[in-house]
Amino acid sequence: MDAAGLEKKMQQLLIVCGKHIFQSIQHDFPAVYFLLLCINYAMYFYAVCFLLLCVFSCCVFSPAVC
C-alpha cells in the first residue's frame, strides 16, 4: 500500500470515528449535541458577517475596486 492509499484509509477512518462519536453524543447528551450545533451555526454566521463586512468596507473605502 502506498502513502496516498494509506492517507485515504486514515481519512475514511477519521470520518467514520467522527460520525460515530457525534451520533453517540447526540444520543447520550442531547444538550451537548445542541450546544455543538449552535456553536457550529454561530461560526458560520460570524464568517458570513465578517465577509460581508469586508466587502462593505472595501466598497466604502475603495469604490474603484468594487
Short mmCIF file of the N, C-alpha and C atoms (twelve columns), coordinates in Angstrom:
data_MODEL
# 
_entry.id   MODEL 
# 
loop_
_atom_site.group_PDB 
_atom_site.id 
_atom_site.type_symbol 
_atom_site.label_atom_id 
_atom_site.label_alt_id 
_atom_site.label_comp_id 
_atom_site.label_asym_id 
_atom_site.label_seq_id 
_atom_site.Cartn_x 
_atom_site.Cartn_y 
_atom_site.Cartn_z 
_atom_site.pdbx_PDB_model_num 
ATOM 1   N N  . MET A 1  0.845   -1.199 0.000  1 
ATOM 2   C CA . MET A 1  0.000   0.000  0.000  1 
ATOM 3   C C  . MET A 1  0.881   1.251  0.000  1 
ATOM 4   N N  . ASP A 2  0.592   2.165  -0.891 1 
ATOM 5   C CA . ASP A 2  1.395   3.391  -0.980 1 
ATOM 6   C C  . ASP A 2  0.894   4.441  0.012  1 
ATOM 7   N N  . ALA A 3  1.605   5.555  0.079  1 
ATOM 8   C CA . ALA A 3  1.303   6.614  1.051  1 
ATOM 9   C C  . ALA A 3  -0.073  7.236  0.804  1 
ATOM 10  N N  . ALA A 4  -0.409  7.448  -0.469 1 
ATOM 11  C CA . ALA A 4  -1.694  8.069  -0.813 1 
ATOM 12  C C  . ALA A 4  -2.858  7.170  -0.379 1 
ATOM 13  N N  . GLY A 5  -2.713  5.878  -0.624 1 
ATOM 14  C CA . GLY A 5  -3.741  4.913  -0.231 1 
ATOM 15  C C  . GLY A 5  -3.921  4.870  1.276  1 
ATOM 16  N N  . LEU A 6  -2.787  4.929  1.982  1 
ATOM 17  C CA . LEU A 6  -2.804  4.910  3.444  1 
ATOM 18  C C  . LEU A 6  -3.481  6.163  3.993  1 
ATOM 19  N N  . GLU A 7  -3.155  7.300  3.384  1 
ATOM 20  C CA . GLU A 7  -3.744  8.571  3.812  1 
ATOM 21  C C  . GLU A 7  -5.261  8.552  3.617  1 
ATOM 22  N N  . LYS A 8  -5.696  8.006  2.476  1 
ATOM 23  C CA . LYS A 8  -7.129  7.917  2.180  1 
ATOM 24  C C  . LYS A 8  -7.835  7.034  3.214  1 
ATOM 25  N N  . LYS A 9  -7.198  5.900  3.563  1 
ATOM 26  C CA . LYS A 9  -7.746  4.999  4.577  1 
ATOM 27  C C  . LYS A 9  -7.883  5.710  5.922  1 
ATOM 28  N N  . MET A 10 -6.853  6.482  6.286  1 
ATOM 29  C CA . MET A 10 -6.860  7.211  7.554  1 
ATOM 30  C C  . MET A 10 -7.998  8.232  7.579  1 
ATOM 31  N N  . GLN A 11 -8.184  8.943  6.451  1 
ATOM 32  C CA . GLN A 11 -9.259  9.932  6.355  1 
ATOM 33  C C  . GLN A 11 -10.621 9.262  6.526  1 
ATOM 34  N N  . GLN A 12 -10.799 8.125  5.859  1 
ATOM 35  C CA . GLN A 12 -12.064 7.394  5.960  1 
ATOM 36  C C  . GLN A 12 -12.314 6.954  7.401  1 
ATOM 37  N N  . LEU A 13 -11.252 6.483  8.051  1 
ATOM 38  C CA . LEU A 13 -11.341 6.032  9.436  1 
ATOM 39  C C  . LEU A 13 -11.726 7.188  10.355 1 
ATOM 40  N N  . LEU A 14 -11.098 8.342  10.137 1 
ATOM 41  C CA . LEU A 14 -11.400 9.538  10.932 1 
ATOM 42  C C  . LEU A 14 -12.851 9.966  10.756 1 
ATOM 43  N N  . ILE A 15 -13.329 9.928  9.507  1 
ATOM 44  C CA . ILE A 15 -14.716 10.313 9.214  1 
ATOM 45  C C  . ILE A 15 -15.683 9.367  9.921  1 
ATOM 46  N N  . VAL A 16 -15.409 8.063  9.835  1 
ATOM 47  C CA . VAL A 16 -16.275 7.066  10.473 1 
ATOM 48  C C  . VAL A 16 -16.275 7.250  11.989 1 
ATOM 49  N N  . CYS A 17 -15.079 7.439  12.567 1 
ATOM 50  C CA . CYS A 17 -14.968 7.648  14.019 1 
ATOM 51  C C  . CYS A 17 -15.685 8.926  14.440 1 
ATOM 52  N N  . GLY A 18 -15.483 9.979  13.677 1 
ATOM 53  C CA . GLY A 18 -16.122 11.257 13.971 1 
ATOM 54  C C  . GLY A 18 -17.633 11.146 13.961 1 
ATOM 55  N N  . LYS A 19 -18.170 10.461 12.944 1 
ATOM 56  C CA . LYS A 19 -19.619 10.278 12.839 1 
ATOM 57  C C  . LYS A 19 -20.139 9.470  14.024 1 
ATOM 58  N N  . HIS A 20 -19.390 8.420  14.386 1 
ATOM 59  C CA . HIS A 20 -19.799 7.547  15.493 1 
ATOM 60  C C  . HIS A 20 -19.828 8.323  16.809 1 
ATOM 61  N N  . ILE A 21 -18.778 9.103  17.060 1 
ATOM 62  C CA . ILE A 21 -18.689 9.918  18.280 1 
ATOM 63  C C  . ILE A 21 -19.832 10.927 18.313 1 
ATOM 64  N N  . PHE A 22 -20.061 11.574 17.169 1 
ATOM 65  C CA . PHE A 22 -21.116 12.581 17.072 1 
ATOM 66  C C  . PHE A 22 -22.480 11.964 17.347 1 
ATOM 67  N N  . GLN A 23 -22.728 10.768 16.779 1 
ATOM 68  C CA . GLN A 23 -24.013 10.095 16.982 1 
ATOM 69  C C  . GLN A 23 -24.195 9.682  18.438 1 
ATOM 70  N N  . SER A 24 -23.111 9.209  19.079 1 
ATOM 71  C CA . SER A 24 -23.222 8.808  20.481 1 
ATOM 72  C C  . SER A 24 -23.476 10.022 21.367 1 
ATOM 73  N N  . ILE A 25 -22.853 11.160 21.032 1 
ATOM 74  C CA . ILE A 25 -23.115 12.404 21.772 1 
ATOM 75  C C  . ILE A 25 -24.580 12.805 21.592 1 
ATOM 76  N N  . GLN A 26 -25.050 12.720 20.345 1 
ATOM 77  C CA . GLN A 26 -26.434 13.094 20.026 1 
ATOM 78  C C  . GLN A 26 -27.412 12.228 20.823 1 
ATOM 79  N N  . HIS A 27 -27.069 10.953 20.967 1 
ATOM 80  C CA . HIS A 27 -27.967 10.014 21.640 1 
ATOM 81  C C  . HIS A 27 -27.904 10.163 23.163 1 
ATOM 82  N N  . ASP A 28 -26.685 10.275 23.716 1 
ATOM 83  C CA . ASP A 28 -26.499 10.271 25.167 1 
ATOM 84  C C  . ASP A 28 -26.604 11.654 25.805 1 
ATOM 85  N N  . PHE A 29 -26.114 12.654 25.099 1 
ATOM 86  C CA . PHE A 29 -26.113 14.014 25.653 1 
ATOM 87  C C  . PHE A 29 -26.735 14.997 24.660 1 
ATOM 88  N N  . PRO A 30 -28.065 15.023 24.565 1 
ATOM 89  C CA . PRO A 30 -28.716 15.916 23.584 1 
ATOM 90  C C  . PRO A 30 -28.353 17.387 23.792 1 
ATOM 91  N N  . ALA A 31 -28.150 17.789 25.063 1 
ATOM 92  C CA . ALA A 31 -27.820 19.186 25.361 1 
ATOM 93  C C  . ALA A 31 -26.455 19.556 24.777 1 
ATOM 94  N N  . VAL A 32 -25.483 18.652 24.931 1 
ATOM 95  C CA . VAL A 32 -24.137 18.884 24.395 1 
ATOM 96  C C  . VAL A 32 -24.188 18.947 22.875 1 
ATOM 97  N N  . TYR A 33 -24.960 18.027 22.282 1 
ATOM 98  C CA . TYR A 33 -25.119 17.999 20.827 1 
ATOM 99  C C  . TYR A 33 -25.724 19.308 20.333 1 
ATOM 100 N N  . PHE A 34 -26.743 19.785 21.049 1 
ATOM 101 C CA . PHE A 34 -27.407 21.042 20.690 1 
ATOM 102 C C  . PHE A 34 -26.429 22.207 20.781 1 
ATOM 103 N N  . LEU A 35 -25.606 22.195 21.834 1 
ATOM 104 C CA . LEU A 35 -24.604 23.242 22.030 1 
ATOM 105 C C  . LEU A 35 -23.588 23.235 20.887 1 
ATOM 106 N N  . LEU A 36 -23.122 22.038 20.512 1 
ATOM 107 C CA . LEU A 36 -22.173 21.907 19.394 1 
ATOM 108 C C  . LEU A 36 -22.787 22.435 18.105 1 
ATOM 109 N N  . LEU A 37 -24.056 22.119 17.899 1 
ATOM 110 C CA . LEU A 37 -24.771 22.576 16.712 1 
ATOM 111 C C  . LEU A 37 -24.859 24.099 16.698 1 
ATOM 112 N N  . CYS A 38 -25.175 24.678 17.856 1 
ATOM 113 C CA . CYS A 38 -25.275 26.139 17.970 1 
ATOM 114 C C  . CYS A 38 -23.932 26.806 17.697 1 
ATOM 115 N N  . ILE A 39 -22.866 26.235 18.260 1 
ATOM 116 C CA . ILE A 39 -21.521 26.782 18.042 1 
ATOM 117 C C  . ILE A 39 -21.176 26.726 16.559 1 
ATOM 118 N N  . ASN A 40 -21.512 25.596 15.932 1 
ATOM 119 C CA . ASN A 40 -21.252 25.406 14.509 1 
ATOM 120 C C  . ASN A 40 -21.961 26.482 13.680 1 
ATOM 121 N N  . TYR A 41 -23.265 26.682 13.942 1 
ATOM 122 C CA . TYR A 41 -24.027 27.685 13.198 1 
ATOM 123 C C  . TYR A 41 -23.538 29.096 13.490 1 
ATOM 124 N N  . ALA A 42 -23.164 29.351 14.747 1 
ATOM 125 C CA . ALA A 42 -22.659 30.673 15.125 1 
ATOM 126 C C  . ALA A 42 -21.378 30.988 14.358 1 
ATOM 127 N N  . MET A 43 -20.498 29.987 14.209 1 
ATOM 128 C CA . MET A 43 -19.248 30.184 13.473 1 
ATOM 129 C C  . MET A 43 -19.530 30.513 12.014 1 
ATOM 130 N N  . TYR A 44 -20.479 29.795 11.418 1 
ATOM 131 C CA . TYR A 44 -20.855 30.093 10.031 1 
ATOM 132 C C  . TYR A 44 -21.413 31.508 9.920  1 
ATOM 133 N N  . PHE A 45 -22.268 31.862 10.873 1 
ATOM 134 C CA . PHE A 45 -22.905 33.180 10.886 1 
ATOM 135 C C  . PHE A 45 -21.854 34.285 10.976 1 
ATOM 136 N N  . TYR A 46 -20.897 34.117 11.910 1 
ATOM 137 C CA . TYR A 46 -19.847 35.126 12.071 1 
ATOM 138 C C  . TYR A 46 -18.963 35.207 10.831 1 
ATOM 139 N N  . ALA A 47 -18.695 34.060 10.214 1 
ATOM 140 C CA . ALA A 47 -17.870 34.043 8.998  1 
ATOM 141 C C  . ALA A 47 -18.557 34.824 7.879  1 
ATOM 142 N N  . VAL A 48 -19.856 34.603 7.709  1 
ATOM 143 C CA . VAL A 48 -20.624 35.308 6.677  1 
ATOM 144 C C  . VAL A 48 -20.661 36.804 6.970  1 
ATOM 145 N N  . CYS A 49 -20.904 37.153 8.238  1 
ATOM 146 C CA . CYS A 49 -20.933 38.568 8.630  1 
ATOM 147 C C  . CYS A 49 -19.585 39.231 8.380  1 
ATOM 148 N N  . PHE A 50 -18.514 38.516 8.712  1 
ATOM 149 C CA . PHE A 50 -17.166 39.046 8.519  1 
ATOM 150 C C  . PHE A 50 -16.892 39.302 7.037  1 
ATOM 151 N N  . LEU A 51 -17.290 38.362 6.193  1 
ATOM 152 C CA . LEU A 51 -17.104 38.521 4.744  1 
ATOM 153 C C  . LEU A 51 -17.903 39.707 4.218  1 
ATOM 154 N N  . LEU A 52 -19.148 39.832 4.671  1 
ATOM 155 C CA . LEU A 52 -19.986 40.957 4.255  1 
ATOM 156 C C  . LEU A 52 -19.384 42.280 4.709  1 
ATOM 157 N N  . LEU A 53 -18.850 42.289 5.927  1 
ATOM 158 C CA . LEU A 53 -18.211 43.488 6.464  1 
ATOM 159 C C  . LEU A 53 -16.989 43.859 5.628  1 
ATOM 160 N N  . CYS A 54 -16.205 42.856 5.248  1 
ATOM 161 C CA . CYS A 54 -15.019 43.085 4.408  1 
ATOM 162 C C  . CYS A 54 -15.413 43.691 3.061  1 
ATOM 163 N N  . VAL A 55 -16.436 43.110 2.434  1 
ATOM 164 C CA . VAL A 55 -16.903 43.599 1.135  1 
ATOM 165 C C  . VAL A 55 -17.433 45.024 1.271  1 
ATOM 166 N N  . PHE A 56 -18.222 45.254 2.329  1 
ATOM 167 C CA . PHE A 56 -18.803 46.576 2.564  1 
ATOM 168 C C  . PHE A 56 -17.713 47.627 2.785  1 
ATOM 169 N N  . SER A 57 -16.736 47.310 3.645  1 
ATOM 170 C CA . SER A 57 -15.663 48.270 3.925  1 
ATOM 171 C C  . SER A 57 -14.804 48.495 2.685  1 
ATOM 172 N N  . CYS A 58 -14.618 47.450 1.900  1 
ATOM 173 C CA . CYS A 58 -13.872 47.570 0.643  1 
ATOM 174 C C  . CYS A 58 -14.577 48.553 -0.283 1 
ATOM 175 N N  . CYS A 59 -15.892 48.407 -0.402 1 
ATOM 176 C CA . CYS A 59 -16.668 49.274 -1.296 1 
ATOM 177 C C  . CYS A 59 -16.725 50.715 -0.795 1 
ATOM 178 N N  . VAL A 60 -16.711 50.882 0.527  1 
ATOM 179 C CA . VAL A 60 -16.776 52.229 1.100  1 
ATOM 180 C C  . VAL A 60 -15.438 52.945 0.946  1 
ATOM 181 N N  . PHE A 61 -14.346 52.238 1.297  1 
ATOM 182 C CA . PHE A 61 -13.033 52.893 1.339  1 
ATOM 183 C C  . PHE A 61 -12.306 52.912 -0.002 1 
ATOM 184 N N  . SER A 62 -12.629 51.955 -0.874 1 
ATOM 185 C CA . SER A 62 -12.024 51.984 -2.212 1 
ATOM 186 C C  . SER A 62 -13.061 51.559 -3.249 1 
ATOM 187 N N  . PRO A 63 -13.934 52.476 -3.635 1 
ATOM 188 C CA . PRO A 63 -15.024 52.151 -4.578 1 
ATOM 189 C C  . PRO A 63 -14.520 51.691 -5.948 1 
ATOM 190 N N  . ALA A 64 -13.296 52.068 -6.294 1 
ATOM 191 C CA . ALA A 64 -12.737 51.679 -7.594 1 
ATOM 192 C C  . ALA A 64 -12.599 50.158 -7.708 1 
ATOM 193 N N  . VAL A 65 -12.311 49.498 -6.585 1 
ATOM 194 C CA . VAL A 65 -12.150 48.034 -6.577 1 
ATOM 195 C C  . VAL A 65 -13.487 47.356 -6.868 1 
ATOM 196 N N  . CYS A 66 -14.553 47.881 -6.251 1 
ATOM 197 C CA . CYS A 66 -15.887 47.306 -6.472 1 
ATOM 198 C C  . CYS A 66 -16.459 47.895 -7.740 1 
# 
